[in-house]
Amino acid sequence: MSATDNNLNDEGKKYINSAMNGGDGNDHVDDSERSPKELAKEGARARHRLLSIRKDVAFLEEVVRLHRELPPFPSSHDDDADDDALEESSSVWPVVSNERCGSWYAKKMASSSCYFKSTDGHVGTWNMSLKRLNVNFIQTVERHKSSGCLVVDATRRKRMPDAFSRTIPIWAAVFNRAVSHYRHEMGLVEESNYFWDTRLHTPPCVSEQERDQIEERLPELLQTLLDSGTITDPQNLVSIMKRPLRPFFITNNNKKREKHNTSTPNNNVDPPLQVELPDYVLERAAQYACIVCVSCSETKQSSAEAWRYGFCYHPGAADDHELWSRGLTPDLFGEHESFLLDESHTSDETDAAIDDIVSQAKKSDEEWYLGNVHQHFDTIGSSGISVGSRRAGRPPECWESFDAILNVTMSEYDGLQSGQEIPSSKRYLHVPVHEGKKDKLELEMWLPVMLTFAIVNVVAGKSVLIHCAQGRDRSVAVAMAFMALFCDIDYTTKGNTHRLSLQDWCLSMTLDQLTLQGNNDHDDPTSMYRHSGISATLVENLKGRSGRDLFFGWVLDRRKAGGKSLDDIDDNNDDDMPLATKQSLRIVLQLLQQQYREIASPTRTTLQKLHRFFMSGKHEEKQLSR
């Protein structure tokens, strides 16, 4: 027998024999015929990943059950009646999945999601992302004043992901300090018994020395947050955060317990799950908005231990799902779990079942990968634009809500591509842009065209939809550029976010005023670029770097004509300064996420393209020369 098999239980050996032979579990394969490489190849398949997730979900379900049996925390604040009604209408201890891995474990139970990345908390990094502020998550936590919320994630190599052990504690401490700063700035008088904790709370796996190092970084992170302007409505944040945020931590220690449970008569029978809850009474949890970080997976184990459950167990099995899931999503897995994990299935049969489920989902719902989405677009204040997914732009119903549609994907509906389902009074522009890293040049090259299409239609009184596949990445980038250029962001960040609208000078942004070379044919219908209402010549002139410069020249000309000086555009009166900076784009993104489209999440590469687009020629040369 090979060394790999020494610690396998009988069920594990039986399962490997079956899996390697494609049988029903009763076939026999001589141990010497199975190499470690073959075992590793079999164990990496989707079936073992899904079985691992299901085992970890059992631990999560026990955690949720125990919390929902806890008595409510005594209230330490005089809360409004509206808040009481809010909590009565919602479940106690809501479950929140930390994207993306956590969705596979919590999808059946989760009421919402958040996004904390482990990379922000890596040792030596200790950062808080201004892109991922998770302000909407604070509302979820604070609304449950007699309990808290459970955040779910898993990891492959540690007891808990760095997103839990470091990123969330840093985030909570910085936000607690930010609210304390805003309360002082607003002149709010604190009562004598007022409690507000700004300390850093980390789990035992973070050493005291590292915790002290993180503490030293907190003032800098706080100042960066305050200076960035990404807290778009400080008054609203103060009104929401009535208690300081406090993370608690739960890990899956069942592997350690089972290893020492030598008295179990039958080693093939899993002992009951044990969950060690934090001592909420001792920790005065009632004074906090509790964020309970639940790390679902057991710790990493040897190759022999991995098979002890009768399948190859993977800690953090859902991580990097693109590499193993074959297109399966958390929602599809939850819907078909019993069938996919039928005990009679081999790995080959499970793969075939997944492929069939994904294929059927694609045929029945073009947005199958989004899960249960009921709102396909979100209107961005009074700006005149909306951001949505591909479904929002599906004819003919799309024309009931919109007068102009900007499609920023590689595919088109047949009726729009042919023009047969485009009414004569409507406008449609398709811009072929790949998603994320797949796009090399298209987004930057086409942005002047897309922004021209959007602004001239908004000024003409038309409602404009900007959509990509999911309404998270490409369409969000176009909307961010639109808002940064044309919307009154300064006014919005003074606590009037509901009145986001165009600046007055934008009303002169018409094609009649766009006196670029080759634009003298814009009134000729035969010269139109497809169904966009813009001449084909103008479209060509607006593409690329030269088109960007022409477009920016038009914007600056209209701003000056509208009485907005360059001093208003930037404190430094320099024609070479960008029309939008990283800071202004961060503010715009937070506005989108906090006020209008919570799922807006452009990729890092998309944001980099947006930053490059706004660099003026000379400013860009300076950056490249560094």
PDB file of C-alpha atoms in Angstrom, residues 370-467:
ATOM      1  CA  LEU A 370     -26.337  36.783 -12.040  1.00  0.00           C
ATOM      2  CA  GLY A 371     -28.644  34.692  -9.863  1.00  0.00           C
ATOM      3  CA  ASN A 372     -31.960  36.054  -8.643  1.00  0.00           C
ATOM      4  CA  VAL A 373     -31.769  39.590  -9.975  1.00  0.00           C
ATOM      5  CA  HIS A 374     -35.050  41.477 -10.232  1.00  0.00           C
ATOM      6  CA  GLN A 375     -33.725  44.974 -10.970  1.00  0.00           C
ATOM      7  CA  HIS A 376     -31.858  44.974 -14.266  1.00  0.00           C
ATOM      8  CA  PHE A 377     -30.899  48.653 -14.205  1.00  0.00           C
ATOM      9  CA  ASP A 378     -30.525  51.577 -11.822  1.00  0.00           C
ATOM     10  CA  THR A 379     -31.194  55.215 -12.650  1.00  0.00           C
ATOM     11  CA  ILE A 380     -28.363  57.518 -11.607  1.00  0.00           C
ATOM     12  CA  GLY A 381     -30.140  60.408  -9.901  1.00  0.00           C
ATOM     13  CA  SER A 382     -31.294  63.147 -12.288  1.00  0.00           C
ATOM     14  CA  SER A 383     -28.268  62.754 -14.541  1.00  0.00           C
ATOM     15  CA  GLY A 384     -30.346  61.308 -17.368  1.00  0.00           C
ATOM     16  CA  ILE A 385     -28.414  58.023 -17.488  1.00  0.00           C
ATOM     17  CA  SER A 386     -29.075  54.556 -16.135  1.00  0.00           C
ATOM     18  CA  VAL A 387     -26.642  51.666 -15.682  1.00  0.00           C
ATOM     19  CA  GLY A 388     -27.741  48.101 -16.220  1.00  0.00           C
ATOM     20  CA  SER A 389     -27.105  44.581 -17.415  1.00  0.00           C
ATOM     21  CA  ARG A 390     -27.666  43.178 -20.876  1.00  0.00           C
ATOM     22  CA  ARG A 391     -31.266  42.236 -20.034  1.00  0.00           C
ATOM     23  CA  ALA A 392     -32.110  45.900 -19.535  1.00  0.00           C
ATOM     24  CA  GLY A 393     -31.280  46.513 -23.196  1.00  0.00           C
ATOM     25  CA  ARG A 394     -33.371  43.682 -24.640  1.00  0.00           C
ATOM     26  CA  PRO A 395     -35.836  44.738 -27.356  1.00  0.00           C
ATOM     27  CA  PRO A 396     -38.607  45.536 -27.689  1.00  0.00           C
ATOM     28  CA  GLU A 397     -39.309  46.126 -23.959  1.00  0.00           C
ATOM     29  CA  CYS A 398     -36.146  48.202 -23.524  1.00  0.00           C
ATOM     30  CA  TRP A 399     -37.763  51.023 -25.504  1.00  0.00           C
ATOM     31  CA  GLU A 400     -40.509  51.325 -22.894  1.00  0.00           C
ATOM     32  CA  SER A 401     -37.928  52.728 -20.438  1.00  0.00           C
ATOM     33  CA  PHE A 402     -35.253  54.277 -22.652  1.00  0.00           C
ATOM     34  CA  ASP A 403     -34.850  56.503 -25.681  1.00  0.00           C
ATOM     35  CA  ALA A 404     -31.183  55.753 -26.310  1.00  0.00           C
ATOM     36  CA  ILE A 405     -29.152  52.632 -25.527  1.00  0.00           C
ATOM     37  CA  LEU A 406     -25.377  52.305 -25.335  1.00  0.00           C
ATOM     38  CA  ASN A 407     -24.330  48.643 -25.520  1.00  0.00           C
ATOM     39  CA  VAL A 408     -20.771  48.132 -24.219  1.00  0.00           C
ATOM     40  CA  THR A 409     -20.398  44.371 -24.886  1.00  0.00           C
ATOM     41  CA  MET A 410     -19.193  42.091 -27.646  1.00  0.00           C
ATOM     42  CA  SER A 411     -22.690  40.817 -28.498  1.00  0.00           C
ATOM     43  CA  GLU A 412     -25.930  42.294 -29.803  1.00  0.00           C
ATOM     44  CA  TYR A 413     -29.554  41.275 -29.904  1.00  0.00           C
ATOM     45  CA  ASP A 414     -30.523  40.331 -33.450  1.00  0.00           C
ATOM     46  CA  GLY A 415     -33.261  42.948 -33.630  1.00  0.00           C
ATOM     47  CA  LEU A 416     -30.847  45.709 -32.639  1.00  0.00           C
ATOM     48  CA  GLN A 417     -28.026  44.524 -34.866  1.00  0.00           C
ATOM     49  CA  SER A 418     -30.297  44.510 -37.894  1.00  0.00           C
ATOM     50  CA  GLY A 419     -32.096  47.680 -36.841  1.00  0.00           C
ATOM     51  CA  GLN A 420     -35.500  46.022 -37.245  1.00  0.00           C
ATOM     52  CA  GLU A 421     -36.395  46.566 -33.575  1.00  0.00           C
ATOM     53  CA  ILE A 422     -35.140  50.149 -33.313  1.00  0.00           C
ATOM     54  CA  PRO A 423     -37.982  52.708 -33.627  1.00  0.00           C
ATOM     55  CA  SER A 424     -37.161  55.707 -35.774  1.00  0.00           C
ATOM     56  CA  SER A 425     -37.277  58.056 -32.781  1.00  0.00           C
ATOM     57  CA  LYS A 426     -34.799  55.970 -30.742  1.00  0.00           C
ATOM     58  CA  ARG A 427     -31.021  55.849 -30.778  1.00  0.00           C
ATOM     59  CA  TYR A 428     -28.719  52.844 -30.397  1.00  0.00           C
ATOM     60  CA  LEU A 429     -24.925  52.545 -30.283  1.00  0.00           C
ATOM     61  CA  HIS A 430     -23.029  49.277 -29.992  1.00  0.00           C
ATOM     62  CA  VAL A 431     -19.391  49.499 -28.914  1.00  0.00           C
ATOM     63  CA  PRO A 432     -17.458  46.195 -28.984  1.00  0.00           C
ATOM     64  CA  VAL A 433     -15.504  46.120 -25.716  1.00  0.00           C
ATOM     65  CA  HIS A 434     -14.260  42.947 -24.032  1.00  0.00           C
ATOM     66  CA  GLU A 435     -14.646  42.559 -20.274  1.00  0.00           C
ATOM     67  CA  GLY A 436     -11.841  43.236 -17.794  1.00  0.00           C
ATOM     68  CA  LYS A 437      -8.374  42.055 -18.737  1.00  0.00           C
ATOM     69  CA  LYS A 438      -9.540  40.715 -22.093  1.00  0.00           C
ATOM     70  CA  ASP A 439      -9.933  44.285 -23.282  1.00  0.00           C
ATOM     71  CA  LYS A 440      -6.653  45.826 -24.374  1.00  0.00           C
ATOM     72  CA  LEU A 441      -7.544  49.063 -26.181  1.00  0.00           C
ATOM     73  CA  GLU A 442     -11.255  49.208 -26.956  1.00  0.00           C
ATOM     74  CA  LEU A 443     -12.575  50.932 -23.818  1.00  0.00           C
ATOM     75  CA  GLU A 444     -10.115  53.821 -23.976  1.00  0.00           C
ATOM     76  CA  MET A 445     -10.405  54.079 -27.767  1.00  0.00           C
ATOM     77  CA  TRP A 446     -14.205  54.301 -27.754  1.00  0.00           C
ATOM     78  CA  LEU A 447     -14.772  56.416 -24.619  1.00  0.00           C
ATOM     79  CA  PRO A 448     -14.978  59.776 -26.488  1.00  0.00           C
ATOM     80  CA  VAL A 449     -17.603  58.282 -28.802  1.00  0.00           C
ATOM     81  CA  MET A 450     -19.593  56.771 -25.945  1.00  0.00           C
ATOM     82  CA  LEU A 451     -19.523  59.940 -23.852  1.00  0.00           C
ATOM     83  CA  THR A 452     -20.561  62.045 -26.846  1.00  0.00           C
ATOM     84  CA  PHE A 453     -23.462  59.687 -27.544  1.00  0.00           C
ATOM     85  CA  ALA A 454     -24.580  59.829 -23.909  1.00  0.00           C
ATOM     86  CA  ILE A 455     -24.348  63.585 -23.357  1.00  0.00           C
ATOM     87  CA  VAL A 456     -25.972  64.722 -26.602  1.00  0.00           C
ATOM     88  CA  ASN A 457     -28.931  62.397 -25.992  1.00  0.00           C
ATOM     89  CA  VAL A 458     -29.303  63.461 -22.341  1.00  0.00           C
ATOM     90  CA  VAL A 459     -29.199  67.134 -23.375  1.00  0.00           C
ATOM     91  CA  ALA A 460     -31.857  66.363 -25.992  1.00  0.00           C
ATOM     92  CA  GLY A 461     -34.114  65.132 -23.177  1.00  0.00           C
ATOM     93  CA  LYS A 462     -33.698  61.448 -23.892  1.00  0.00           C
ATOM     94  CA  SER A 463     -33.304  58.780 -21.214  1.00  0.00           C
ATOM     95  CA  VAL A 464     -30.073  56.866 -21.800  1.00  0.00           C
ATOM     96  CA  LEU A 465     -29.206  53.309 -20.764  1.00  0.00           C
ATOM     97  CA  ILE A 466     -25.550  52.316 -20.555  1.00  0.00           C
ATOM     98  CA  HIS A 467     -25.246  48.556 -20.234  1.00  0.00           C
TER      99      HIS A 467
END
